[in-house]
PDB file of C-alpha atoms and ligand atoms in Angstrom:
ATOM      1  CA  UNK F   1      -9.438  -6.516   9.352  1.00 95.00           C
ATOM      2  CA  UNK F   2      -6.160  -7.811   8.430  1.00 97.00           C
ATOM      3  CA  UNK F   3      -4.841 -10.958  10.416  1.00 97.00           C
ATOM      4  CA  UNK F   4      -1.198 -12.750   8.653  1.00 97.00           C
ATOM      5  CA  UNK F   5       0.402 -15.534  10.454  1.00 97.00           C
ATOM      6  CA  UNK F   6       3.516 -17.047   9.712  1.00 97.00           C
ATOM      7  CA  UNK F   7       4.101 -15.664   6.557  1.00 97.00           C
ATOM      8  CA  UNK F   8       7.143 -16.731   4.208  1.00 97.00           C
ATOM      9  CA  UNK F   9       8.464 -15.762   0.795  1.00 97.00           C
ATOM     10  CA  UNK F  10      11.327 -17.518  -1.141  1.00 97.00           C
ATOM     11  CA  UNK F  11      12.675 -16.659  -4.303  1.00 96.00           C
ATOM     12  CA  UNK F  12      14.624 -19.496  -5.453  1.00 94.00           C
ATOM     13  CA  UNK F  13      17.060 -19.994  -2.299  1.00 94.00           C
ATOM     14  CA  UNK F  14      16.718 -16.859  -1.063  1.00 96.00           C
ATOM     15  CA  UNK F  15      14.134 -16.744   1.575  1.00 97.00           C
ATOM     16  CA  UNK F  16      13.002 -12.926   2.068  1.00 97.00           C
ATOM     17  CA  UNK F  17      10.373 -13.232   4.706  1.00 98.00           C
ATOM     18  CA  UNK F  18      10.567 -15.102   7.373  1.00 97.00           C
ATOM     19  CA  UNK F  19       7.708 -15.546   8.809  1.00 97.00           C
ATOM     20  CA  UNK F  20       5.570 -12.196   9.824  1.00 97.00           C
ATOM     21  CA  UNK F  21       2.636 -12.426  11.970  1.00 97.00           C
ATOM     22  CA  UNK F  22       0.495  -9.242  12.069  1.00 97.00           C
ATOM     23  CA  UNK F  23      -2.815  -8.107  12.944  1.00 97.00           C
ATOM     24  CA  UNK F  24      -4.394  -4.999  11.815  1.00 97.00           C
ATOM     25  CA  UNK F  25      -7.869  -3.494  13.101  1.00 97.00           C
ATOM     26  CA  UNK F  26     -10.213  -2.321  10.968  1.00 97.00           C
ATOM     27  CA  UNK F  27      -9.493   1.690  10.890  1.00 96.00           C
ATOM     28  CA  UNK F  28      -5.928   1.528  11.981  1.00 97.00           C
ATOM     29  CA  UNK F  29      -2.760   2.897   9.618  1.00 97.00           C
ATOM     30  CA  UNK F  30       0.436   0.503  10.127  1.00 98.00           C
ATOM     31  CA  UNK F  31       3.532   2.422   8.568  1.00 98.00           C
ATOM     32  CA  UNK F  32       6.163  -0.498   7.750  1.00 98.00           C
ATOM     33  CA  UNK F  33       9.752   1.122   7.999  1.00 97.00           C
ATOM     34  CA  UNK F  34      13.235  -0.641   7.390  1.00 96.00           C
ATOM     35  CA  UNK F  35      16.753  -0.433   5.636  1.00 96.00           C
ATOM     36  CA  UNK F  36      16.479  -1.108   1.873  1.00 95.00           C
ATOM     37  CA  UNK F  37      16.621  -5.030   0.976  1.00 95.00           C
ATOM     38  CA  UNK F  38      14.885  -5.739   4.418  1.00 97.00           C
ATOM     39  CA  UNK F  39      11.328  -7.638   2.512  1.00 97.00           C
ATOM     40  CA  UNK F  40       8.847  -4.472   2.711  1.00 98.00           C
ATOM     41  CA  UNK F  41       7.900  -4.143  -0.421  1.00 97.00           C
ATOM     42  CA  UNK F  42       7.677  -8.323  -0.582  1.00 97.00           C
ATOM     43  CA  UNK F  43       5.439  -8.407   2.019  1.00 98.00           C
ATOM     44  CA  UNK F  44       3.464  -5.348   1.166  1.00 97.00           C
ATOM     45  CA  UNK F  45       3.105  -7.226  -2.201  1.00 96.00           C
ATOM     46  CA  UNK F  46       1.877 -10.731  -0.301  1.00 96.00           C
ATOM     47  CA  UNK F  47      -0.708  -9.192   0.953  1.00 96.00           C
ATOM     48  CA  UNK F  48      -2.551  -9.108  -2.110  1.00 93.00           C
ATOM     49  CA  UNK F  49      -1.006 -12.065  -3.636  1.00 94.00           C
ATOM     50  CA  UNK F  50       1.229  -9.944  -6.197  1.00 94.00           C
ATOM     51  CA  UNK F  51       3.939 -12.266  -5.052  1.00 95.00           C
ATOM     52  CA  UNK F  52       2.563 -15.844  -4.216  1.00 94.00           C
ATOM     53  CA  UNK F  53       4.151 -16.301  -0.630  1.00 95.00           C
ATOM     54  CA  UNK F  54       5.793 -19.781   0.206  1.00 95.00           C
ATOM     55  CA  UNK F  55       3.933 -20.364   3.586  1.00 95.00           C
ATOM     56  CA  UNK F  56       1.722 -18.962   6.279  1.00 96.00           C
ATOM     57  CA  UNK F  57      -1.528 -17.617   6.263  1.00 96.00           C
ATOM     58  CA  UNK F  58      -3.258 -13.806   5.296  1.00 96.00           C
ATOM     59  CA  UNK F  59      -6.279 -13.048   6.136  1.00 96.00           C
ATOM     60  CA  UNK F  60      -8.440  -9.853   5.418  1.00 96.00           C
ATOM     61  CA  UNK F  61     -12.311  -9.414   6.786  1.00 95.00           C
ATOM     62  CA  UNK F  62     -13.832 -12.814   6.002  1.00 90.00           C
ATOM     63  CA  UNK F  63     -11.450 -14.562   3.725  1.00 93.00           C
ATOM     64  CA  UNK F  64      -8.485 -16.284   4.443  1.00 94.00           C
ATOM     65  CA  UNK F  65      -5.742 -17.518   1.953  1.00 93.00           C
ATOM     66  CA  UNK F  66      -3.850 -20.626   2.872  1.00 93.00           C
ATOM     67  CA  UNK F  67      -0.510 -20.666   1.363  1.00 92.00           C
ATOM     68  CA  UNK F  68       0.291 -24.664   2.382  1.00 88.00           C
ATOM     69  CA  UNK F  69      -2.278 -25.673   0.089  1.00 87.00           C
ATOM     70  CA  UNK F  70      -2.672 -25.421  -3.645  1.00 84.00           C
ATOM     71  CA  UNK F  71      -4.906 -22.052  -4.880  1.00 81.00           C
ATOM     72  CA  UNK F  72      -7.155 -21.745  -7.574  1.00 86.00           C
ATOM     73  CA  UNK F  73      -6.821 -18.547 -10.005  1.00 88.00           C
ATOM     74  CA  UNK F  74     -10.744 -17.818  -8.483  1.00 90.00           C
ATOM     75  CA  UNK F  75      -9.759 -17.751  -5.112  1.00 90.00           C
ATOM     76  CA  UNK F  76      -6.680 -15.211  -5.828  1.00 91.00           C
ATOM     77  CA  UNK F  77      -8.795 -13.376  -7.783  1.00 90.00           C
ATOM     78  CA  UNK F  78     -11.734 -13.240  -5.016  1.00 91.00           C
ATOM     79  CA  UNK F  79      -8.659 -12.722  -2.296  1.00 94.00           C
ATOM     80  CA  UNK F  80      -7.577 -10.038  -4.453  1.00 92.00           C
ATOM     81  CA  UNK F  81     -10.599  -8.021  -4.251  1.00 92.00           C
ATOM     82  CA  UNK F  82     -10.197  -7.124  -1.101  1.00 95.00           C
ATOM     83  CA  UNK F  83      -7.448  -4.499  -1.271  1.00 96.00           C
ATOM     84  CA  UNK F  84      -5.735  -2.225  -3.733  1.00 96.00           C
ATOM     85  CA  UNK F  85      -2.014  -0.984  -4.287  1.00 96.00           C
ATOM     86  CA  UNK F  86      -0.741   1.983  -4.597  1.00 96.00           C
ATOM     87  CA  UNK F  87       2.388   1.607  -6.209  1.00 95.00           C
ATOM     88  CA  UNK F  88       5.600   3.650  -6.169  1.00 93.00           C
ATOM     89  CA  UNK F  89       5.854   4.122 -10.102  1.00 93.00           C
ATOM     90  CA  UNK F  90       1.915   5.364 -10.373  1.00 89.00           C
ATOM     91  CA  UNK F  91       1.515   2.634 -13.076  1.00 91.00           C
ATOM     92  CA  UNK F  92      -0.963   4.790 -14.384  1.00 96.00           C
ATOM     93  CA  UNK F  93      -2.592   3.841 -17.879  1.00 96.00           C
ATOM     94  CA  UNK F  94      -0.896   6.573 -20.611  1.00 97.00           C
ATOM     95  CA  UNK F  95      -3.203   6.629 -23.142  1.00 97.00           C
ATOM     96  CA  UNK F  96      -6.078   7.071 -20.565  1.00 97.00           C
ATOM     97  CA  UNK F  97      -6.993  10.473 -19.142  1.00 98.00           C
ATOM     98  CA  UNK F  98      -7.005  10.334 -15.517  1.00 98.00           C
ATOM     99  CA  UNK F  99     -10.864  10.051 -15.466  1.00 98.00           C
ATOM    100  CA  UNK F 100     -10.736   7.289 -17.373  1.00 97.00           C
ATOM    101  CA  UNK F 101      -7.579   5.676 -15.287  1.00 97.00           C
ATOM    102  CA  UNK F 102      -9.739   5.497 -12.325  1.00 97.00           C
ATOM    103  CA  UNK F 103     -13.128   3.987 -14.111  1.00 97.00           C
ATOM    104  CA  UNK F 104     -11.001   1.349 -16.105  1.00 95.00           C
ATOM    105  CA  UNK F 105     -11.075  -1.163 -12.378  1.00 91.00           C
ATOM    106  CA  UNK F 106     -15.056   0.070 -11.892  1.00 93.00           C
ATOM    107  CA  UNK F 107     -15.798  -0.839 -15.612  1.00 93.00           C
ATOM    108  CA  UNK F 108     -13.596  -3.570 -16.504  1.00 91.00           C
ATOM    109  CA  UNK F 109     -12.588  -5.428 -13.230  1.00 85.00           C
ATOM    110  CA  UNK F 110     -16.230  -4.807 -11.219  1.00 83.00           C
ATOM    111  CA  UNK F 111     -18.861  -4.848 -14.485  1.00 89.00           C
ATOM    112  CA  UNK F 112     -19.731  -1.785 -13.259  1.00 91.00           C
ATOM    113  CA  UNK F 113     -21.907   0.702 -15.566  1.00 93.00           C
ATOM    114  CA  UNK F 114     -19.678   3.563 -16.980  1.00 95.00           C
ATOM    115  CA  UNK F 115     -22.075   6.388 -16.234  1.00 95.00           C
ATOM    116  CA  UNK F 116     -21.902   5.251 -12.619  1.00 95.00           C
ATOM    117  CA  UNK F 117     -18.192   4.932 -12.735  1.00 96.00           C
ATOM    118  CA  UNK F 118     -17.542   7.930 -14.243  1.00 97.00           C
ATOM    119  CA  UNK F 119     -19.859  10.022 -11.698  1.00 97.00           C
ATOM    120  CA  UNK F 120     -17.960   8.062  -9.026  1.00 97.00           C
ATOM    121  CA  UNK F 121     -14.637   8.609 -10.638  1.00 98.00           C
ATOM    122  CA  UNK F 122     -15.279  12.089 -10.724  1.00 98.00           C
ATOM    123  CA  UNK F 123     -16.536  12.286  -6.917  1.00 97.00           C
ATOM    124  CA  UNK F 124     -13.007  10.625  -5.890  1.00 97.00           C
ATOM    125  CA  UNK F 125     -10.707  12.894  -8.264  1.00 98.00           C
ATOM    126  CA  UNK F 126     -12.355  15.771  -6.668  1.00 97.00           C
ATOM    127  CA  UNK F 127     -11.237  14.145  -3.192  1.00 96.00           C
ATOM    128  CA  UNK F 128      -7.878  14.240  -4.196  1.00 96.00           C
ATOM    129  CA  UNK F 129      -7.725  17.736  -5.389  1.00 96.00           C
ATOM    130  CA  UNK F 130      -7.428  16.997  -9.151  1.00 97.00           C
ATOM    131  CA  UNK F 131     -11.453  17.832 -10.089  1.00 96.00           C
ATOM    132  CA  UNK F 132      -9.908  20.420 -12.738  1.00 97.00           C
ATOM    133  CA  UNK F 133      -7.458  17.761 -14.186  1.00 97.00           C
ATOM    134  CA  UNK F 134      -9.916  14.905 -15.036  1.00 98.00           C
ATOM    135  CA  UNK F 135      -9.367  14.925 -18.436  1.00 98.00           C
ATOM    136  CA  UNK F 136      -5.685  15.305 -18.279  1.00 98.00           C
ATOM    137  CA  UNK F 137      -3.335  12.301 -19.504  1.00 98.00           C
ATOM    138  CA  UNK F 138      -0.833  11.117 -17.242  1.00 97.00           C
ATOM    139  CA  UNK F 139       2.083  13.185 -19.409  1.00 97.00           C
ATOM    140  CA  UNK F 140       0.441  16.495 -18.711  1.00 98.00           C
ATOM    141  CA  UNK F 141       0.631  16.205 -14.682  1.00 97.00           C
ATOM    142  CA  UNK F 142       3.551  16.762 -12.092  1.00 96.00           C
ATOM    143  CA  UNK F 143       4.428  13.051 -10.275  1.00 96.00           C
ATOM    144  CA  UNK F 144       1.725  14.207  -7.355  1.00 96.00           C
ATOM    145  CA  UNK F 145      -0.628  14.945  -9.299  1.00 97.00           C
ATOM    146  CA  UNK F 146      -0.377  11.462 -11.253  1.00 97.00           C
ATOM    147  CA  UNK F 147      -0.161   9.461  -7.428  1.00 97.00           C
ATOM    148  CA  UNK F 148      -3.200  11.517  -6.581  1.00 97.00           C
ATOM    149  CA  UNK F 149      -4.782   9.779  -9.526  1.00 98.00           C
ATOM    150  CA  UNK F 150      -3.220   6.478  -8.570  1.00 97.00           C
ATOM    151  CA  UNK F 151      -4.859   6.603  -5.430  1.00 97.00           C
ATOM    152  CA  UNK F 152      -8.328   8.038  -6.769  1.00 98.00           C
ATOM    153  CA  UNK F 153      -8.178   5.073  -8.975  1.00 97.00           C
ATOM    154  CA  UNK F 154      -7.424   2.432  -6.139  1.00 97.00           C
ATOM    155  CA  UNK F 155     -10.002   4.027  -4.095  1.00 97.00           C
ATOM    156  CA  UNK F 156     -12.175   3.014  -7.139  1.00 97.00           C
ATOM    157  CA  UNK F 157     -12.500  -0.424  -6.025  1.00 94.00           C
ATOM    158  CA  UNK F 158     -13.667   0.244  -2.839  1.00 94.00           C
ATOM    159  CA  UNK F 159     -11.145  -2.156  -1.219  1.00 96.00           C
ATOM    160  CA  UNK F 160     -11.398  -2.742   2.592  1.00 96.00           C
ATOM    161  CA  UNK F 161      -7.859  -2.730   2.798  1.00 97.00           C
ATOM    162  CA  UNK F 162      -5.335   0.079   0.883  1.00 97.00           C
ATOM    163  CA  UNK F 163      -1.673  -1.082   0.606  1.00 98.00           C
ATOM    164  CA  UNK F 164       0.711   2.244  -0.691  1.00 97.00           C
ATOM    165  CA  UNK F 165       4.073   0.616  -1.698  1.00 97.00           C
ATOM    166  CA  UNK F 166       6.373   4.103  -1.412  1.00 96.00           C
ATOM    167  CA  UNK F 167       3.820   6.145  -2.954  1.00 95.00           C
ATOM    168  CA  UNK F 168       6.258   9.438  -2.658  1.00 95.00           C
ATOM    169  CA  UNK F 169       9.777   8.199  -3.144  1.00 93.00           C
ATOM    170  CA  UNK F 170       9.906   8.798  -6.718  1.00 92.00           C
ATOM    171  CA  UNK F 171       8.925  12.249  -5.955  1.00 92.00           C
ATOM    172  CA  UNK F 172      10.556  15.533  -6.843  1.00 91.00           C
ATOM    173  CA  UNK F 173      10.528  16.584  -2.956  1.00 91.00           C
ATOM    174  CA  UNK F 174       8.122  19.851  -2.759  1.00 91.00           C
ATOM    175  CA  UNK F 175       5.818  17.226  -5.036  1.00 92.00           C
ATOM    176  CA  UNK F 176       5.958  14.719  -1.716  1.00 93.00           C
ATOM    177  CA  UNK F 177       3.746  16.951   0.668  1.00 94.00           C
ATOM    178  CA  UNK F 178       0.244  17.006  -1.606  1.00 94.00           C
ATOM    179  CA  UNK F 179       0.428  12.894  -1.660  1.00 94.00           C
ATOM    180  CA  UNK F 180       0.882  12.487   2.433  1.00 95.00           C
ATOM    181  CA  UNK F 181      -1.666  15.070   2.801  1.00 95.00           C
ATOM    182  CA  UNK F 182      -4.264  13.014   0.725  1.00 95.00           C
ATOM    183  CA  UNK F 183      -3.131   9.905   2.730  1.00 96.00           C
ATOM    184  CA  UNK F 184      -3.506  11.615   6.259  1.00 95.00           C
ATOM    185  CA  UNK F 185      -6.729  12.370   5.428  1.00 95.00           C
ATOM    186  CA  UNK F 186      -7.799   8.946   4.412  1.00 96.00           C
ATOM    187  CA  UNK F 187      -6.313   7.942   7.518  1.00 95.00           C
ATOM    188  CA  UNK F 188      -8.382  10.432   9.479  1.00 95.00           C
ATOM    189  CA  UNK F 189     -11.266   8.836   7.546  1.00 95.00           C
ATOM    190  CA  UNK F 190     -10.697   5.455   8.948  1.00 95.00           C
ATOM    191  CA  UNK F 191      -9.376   3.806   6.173  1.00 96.00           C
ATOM    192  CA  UNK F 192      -7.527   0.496   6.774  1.00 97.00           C
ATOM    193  CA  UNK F 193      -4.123   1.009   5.192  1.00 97.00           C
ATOM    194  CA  UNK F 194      -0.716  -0.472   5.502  1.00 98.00           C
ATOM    195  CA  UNK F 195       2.050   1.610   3.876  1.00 98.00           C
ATOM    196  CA  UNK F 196       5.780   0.878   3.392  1.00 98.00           C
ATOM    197  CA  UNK F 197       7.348   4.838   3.478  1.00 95.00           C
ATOM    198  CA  UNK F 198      10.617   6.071   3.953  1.00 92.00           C
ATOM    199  CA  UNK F 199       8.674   9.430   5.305  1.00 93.00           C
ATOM    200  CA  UNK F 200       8.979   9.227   8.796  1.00 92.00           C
ATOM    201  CA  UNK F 201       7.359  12.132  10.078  1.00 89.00           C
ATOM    202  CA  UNK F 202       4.098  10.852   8.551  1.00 93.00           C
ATOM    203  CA  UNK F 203       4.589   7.629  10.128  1.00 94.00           C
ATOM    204  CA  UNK F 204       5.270   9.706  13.233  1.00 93.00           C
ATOM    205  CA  UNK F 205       1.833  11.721  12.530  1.00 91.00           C
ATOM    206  CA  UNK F 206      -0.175   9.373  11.308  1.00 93.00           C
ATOM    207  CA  UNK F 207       0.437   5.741  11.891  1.00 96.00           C
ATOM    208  CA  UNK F 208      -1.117   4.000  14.624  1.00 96.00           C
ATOM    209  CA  UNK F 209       1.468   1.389  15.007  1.00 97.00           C
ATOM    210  CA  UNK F 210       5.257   0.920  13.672  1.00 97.00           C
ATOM    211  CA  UNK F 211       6.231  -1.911  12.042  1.00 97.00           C
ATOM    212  CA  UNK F 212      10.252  -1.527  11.521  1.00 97.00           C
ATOM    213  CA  UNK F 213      11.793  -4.678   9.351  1.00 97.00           C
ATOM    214  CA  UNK F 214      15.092  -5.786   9.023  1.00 97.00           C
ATOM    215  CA  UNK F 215      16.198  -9.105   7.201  1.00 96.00           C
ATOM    216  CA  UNK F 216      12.622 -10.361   6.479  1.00 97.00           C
ATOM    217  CA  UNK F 217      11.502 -10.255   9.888  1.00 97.00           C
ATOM    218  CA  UNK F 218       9.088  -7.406  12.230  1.00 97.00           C
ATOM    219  CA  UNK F 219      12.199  -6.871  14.430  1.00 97.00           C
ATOM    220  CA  UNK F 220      10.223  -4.270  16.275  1.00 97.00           C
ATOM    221  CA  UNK F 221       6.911  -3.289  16.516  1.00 97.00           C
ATOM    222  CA  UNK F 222       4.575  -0.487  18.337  1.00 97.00           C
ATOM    223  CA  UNK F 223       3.080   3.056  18.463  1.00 97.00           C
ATOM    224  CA  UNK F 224       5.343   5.360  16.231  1.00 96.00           C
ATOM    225  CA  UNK F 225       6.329   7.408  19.809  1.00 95.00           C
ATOM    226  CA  UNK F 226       7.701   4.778  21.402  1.00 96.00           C
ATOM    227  CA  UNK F 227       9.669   3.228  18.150  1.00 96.00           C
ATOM    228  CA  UNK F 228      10.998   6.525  17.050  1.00 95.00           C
ATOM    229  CA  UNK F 229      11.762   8.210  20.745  1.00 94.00           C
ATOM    230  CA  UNK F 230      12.766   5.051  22.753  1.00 94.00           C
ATOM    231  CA  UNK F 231      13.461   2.299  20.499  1.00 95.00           C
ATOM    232  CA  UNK F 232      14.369  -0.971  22.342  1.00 96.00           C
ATOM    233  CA  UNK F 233      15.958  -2.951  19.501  1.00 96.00           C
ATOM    234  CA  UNK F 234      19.586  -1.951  18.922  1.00 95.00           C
ATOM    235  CA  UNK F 235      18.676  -2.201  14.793  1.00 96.00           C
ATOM    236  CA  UNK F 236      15.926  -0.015  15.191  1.00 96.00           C
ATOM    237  CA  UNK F 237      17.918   2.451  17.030  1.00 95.00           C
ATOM    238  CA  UNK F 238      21.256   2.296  14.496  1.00 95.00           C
ATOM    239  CA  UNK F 239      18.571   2.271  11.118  1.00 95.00           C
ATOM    240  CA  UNK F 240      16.860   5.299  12.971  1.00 93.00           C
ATOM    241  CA  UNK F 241      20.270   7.428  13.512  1.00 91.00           C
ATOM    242  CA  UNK F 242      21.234   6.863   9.929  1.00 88.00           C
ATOM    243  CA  UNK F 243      18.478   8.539   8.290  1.00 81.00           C
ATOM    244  CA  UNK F 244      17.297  11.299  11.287  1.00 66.00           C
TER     245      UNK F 244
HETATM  246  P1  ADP I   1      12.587  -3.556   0.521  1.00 93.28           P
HETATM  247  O1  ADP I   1      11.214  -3.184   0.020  1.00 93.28           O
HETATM  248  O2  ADP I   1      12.663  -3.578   2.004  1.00 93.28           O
HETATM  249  O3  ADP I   1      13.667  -2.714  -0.080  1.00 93.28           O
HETATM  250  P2  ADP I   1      12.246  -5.916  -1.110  1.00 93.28           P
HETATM  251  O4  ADP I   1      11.032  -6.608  -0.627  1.00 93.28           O
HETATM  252  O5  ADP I   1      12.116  -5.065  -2.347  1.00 93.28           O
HETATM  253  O6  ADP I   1      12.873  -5.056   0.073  1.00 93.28           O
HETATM  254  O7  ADP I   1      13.390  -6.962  -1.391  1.00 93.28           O
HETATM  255  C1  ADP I   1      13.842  -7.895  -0.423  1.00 93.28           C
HETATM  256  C2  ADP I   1      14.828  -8.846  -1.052  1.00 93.28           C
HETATM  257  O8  ADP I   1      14.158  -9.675  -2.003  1.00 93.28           O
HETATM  258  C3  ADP I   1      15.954  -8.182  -1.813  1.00 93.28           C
HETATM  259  O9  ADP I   1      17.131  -8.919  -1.553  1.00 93.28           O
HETATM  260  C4  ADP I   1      15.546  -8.307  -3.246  1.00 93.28           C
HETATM  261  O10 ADP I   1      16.654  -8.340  -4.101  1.00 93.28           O
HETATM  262  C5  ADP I   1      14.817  -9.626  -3.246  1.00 93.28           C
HETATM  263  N1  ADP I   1      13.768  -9.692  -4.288  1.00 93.28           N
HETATM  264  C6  ADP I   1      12.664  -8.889  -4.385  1.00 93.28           C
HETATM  265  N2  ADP I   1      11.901  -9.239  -5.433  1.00 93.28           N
HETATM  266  C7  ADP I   1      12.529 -10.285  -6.029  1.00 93.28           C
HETATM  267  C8  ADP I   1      12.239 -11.108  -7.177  1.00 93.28           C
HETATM  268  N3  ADP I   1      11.129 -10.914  -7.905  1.00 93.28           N
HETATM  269  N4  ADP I   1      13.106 -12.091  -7.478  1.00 93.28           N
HETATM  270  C9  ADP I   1      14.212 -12.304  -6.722  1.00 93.28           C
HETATM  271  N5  ADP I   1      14.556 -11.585  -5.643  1.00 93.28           N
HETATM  272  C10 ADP I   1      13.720 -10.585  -5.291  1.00 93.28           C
END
């Protein structure tokens, strides 16, 4: 589903990935862990072209985007279709109730007609345990119940690919549980996802492979038992002891 070779990001002189080759099969949950700094949220952000990467190649399902070559704002925008964020601030619309948060992609983005995409907004807030708060604005929820919505409302576009950018670190901590929850079962769904979490018994529970950065590289890379219990790179081991 998801296939990135060689991938690079600069800002300026800084070069903050350097180069990341991945594959991801369609179904699978790769949790990307690191120290702060390390490129996560950079690369999490490539993926869908929020940050134009300086080189290398990502490709998701059919399409690929070429980063040596010049892009046209059609083929980002057809790239970008393919997978939705869930970011770490909600970025949730204020003045919108959280029905109408997660029909603004649906109606705006897709064309889609807003009886349809209210129906379907409704069906997905229900998912996420928020079917009594759908008329709620984003001021009168706790900070789960507004990532619930973010979710419902990336779910909306029916990506093939979902991307959560630490969807529970600005959390209040007892707040954290209700968000992994909804994300485990996505996961048990068979939802492609790749999320960047400092939560590491849910990338212990739930991730199918562990991706563990450090200075804008994978510096090691495999199934979440054999990363966290018997990790081979002496990074991964000393990143590991400082937060367990
Ligand atoms: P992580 O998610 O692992 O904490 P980031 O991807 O946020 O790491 O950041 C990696 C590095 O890139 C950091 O040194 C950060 O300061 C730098 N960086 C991130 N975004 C920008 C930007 N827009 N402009 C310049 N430097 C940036």
């Amino acid at each position: 589903m998801i296939s990135i070779r060689n991938l690079h990001k600069k800002f300026g002189d800084l070069e903050v990935l350097k180069g990341i080759d991945l594959d991801v099969q369609k179904g699978q949950a790769v949790v990307v862990i690191g120290p702060s700094g390390s490129g996560k949220t950079t690369f999490l952000r490539c993926l869908n072209i929020l940050e134009t990467p300086s080189a290398g190649t990502v490709t998701i399902d059919e399409q690929t985007a070429d980063f040596s070559k010049p892009f046209s704002k059609k083929q980002v925008t057809s790239f970008r279709k393919q997978s939705a964020m869930v970011f770490q601030h909600y970025n949730l619309f204020p003045h919108m109730t959280a029905i109408e948060n997660v029909m603004e992609g649906p109606v705006i983005v897709q064309k889609q007609n807003k009886a349809d995409a209210r129906k379907k907004a409704a069906q997905l807030l229900e998912k996420v345990g928020l079917g009594d708060k759908m008329d709620f604005y984003p001021f009168q929820l706790s900070g789960g119940q507004q990532q619930r919505v973010g979710i419902a409302r990336a779910l909306a576009l029916e990506p093939k690919v979902m991307l959560f950018d630490e969807p529970t670190s600005a959390l209040d901590p007892e707040l954290v549980g209700e968000v992994l929850q909804v994300m485990k079962d996505l996961a048990s769904e068979g939802l492609t996802m790749v999320v960047v979490t400092h939560e590491m018994r849910f990338a212990k529970g739930v991730a199918d492979e562990v991706l563990f950065m450090d200075g804008g590289k994978i510096v090691e890379r495999g199934r979440p038992e054999d990363v966290f219990n018997n990790p081979k790179e002496a990074r991964t081991r000393q990143f590991l002891n400082l937060i367990e």
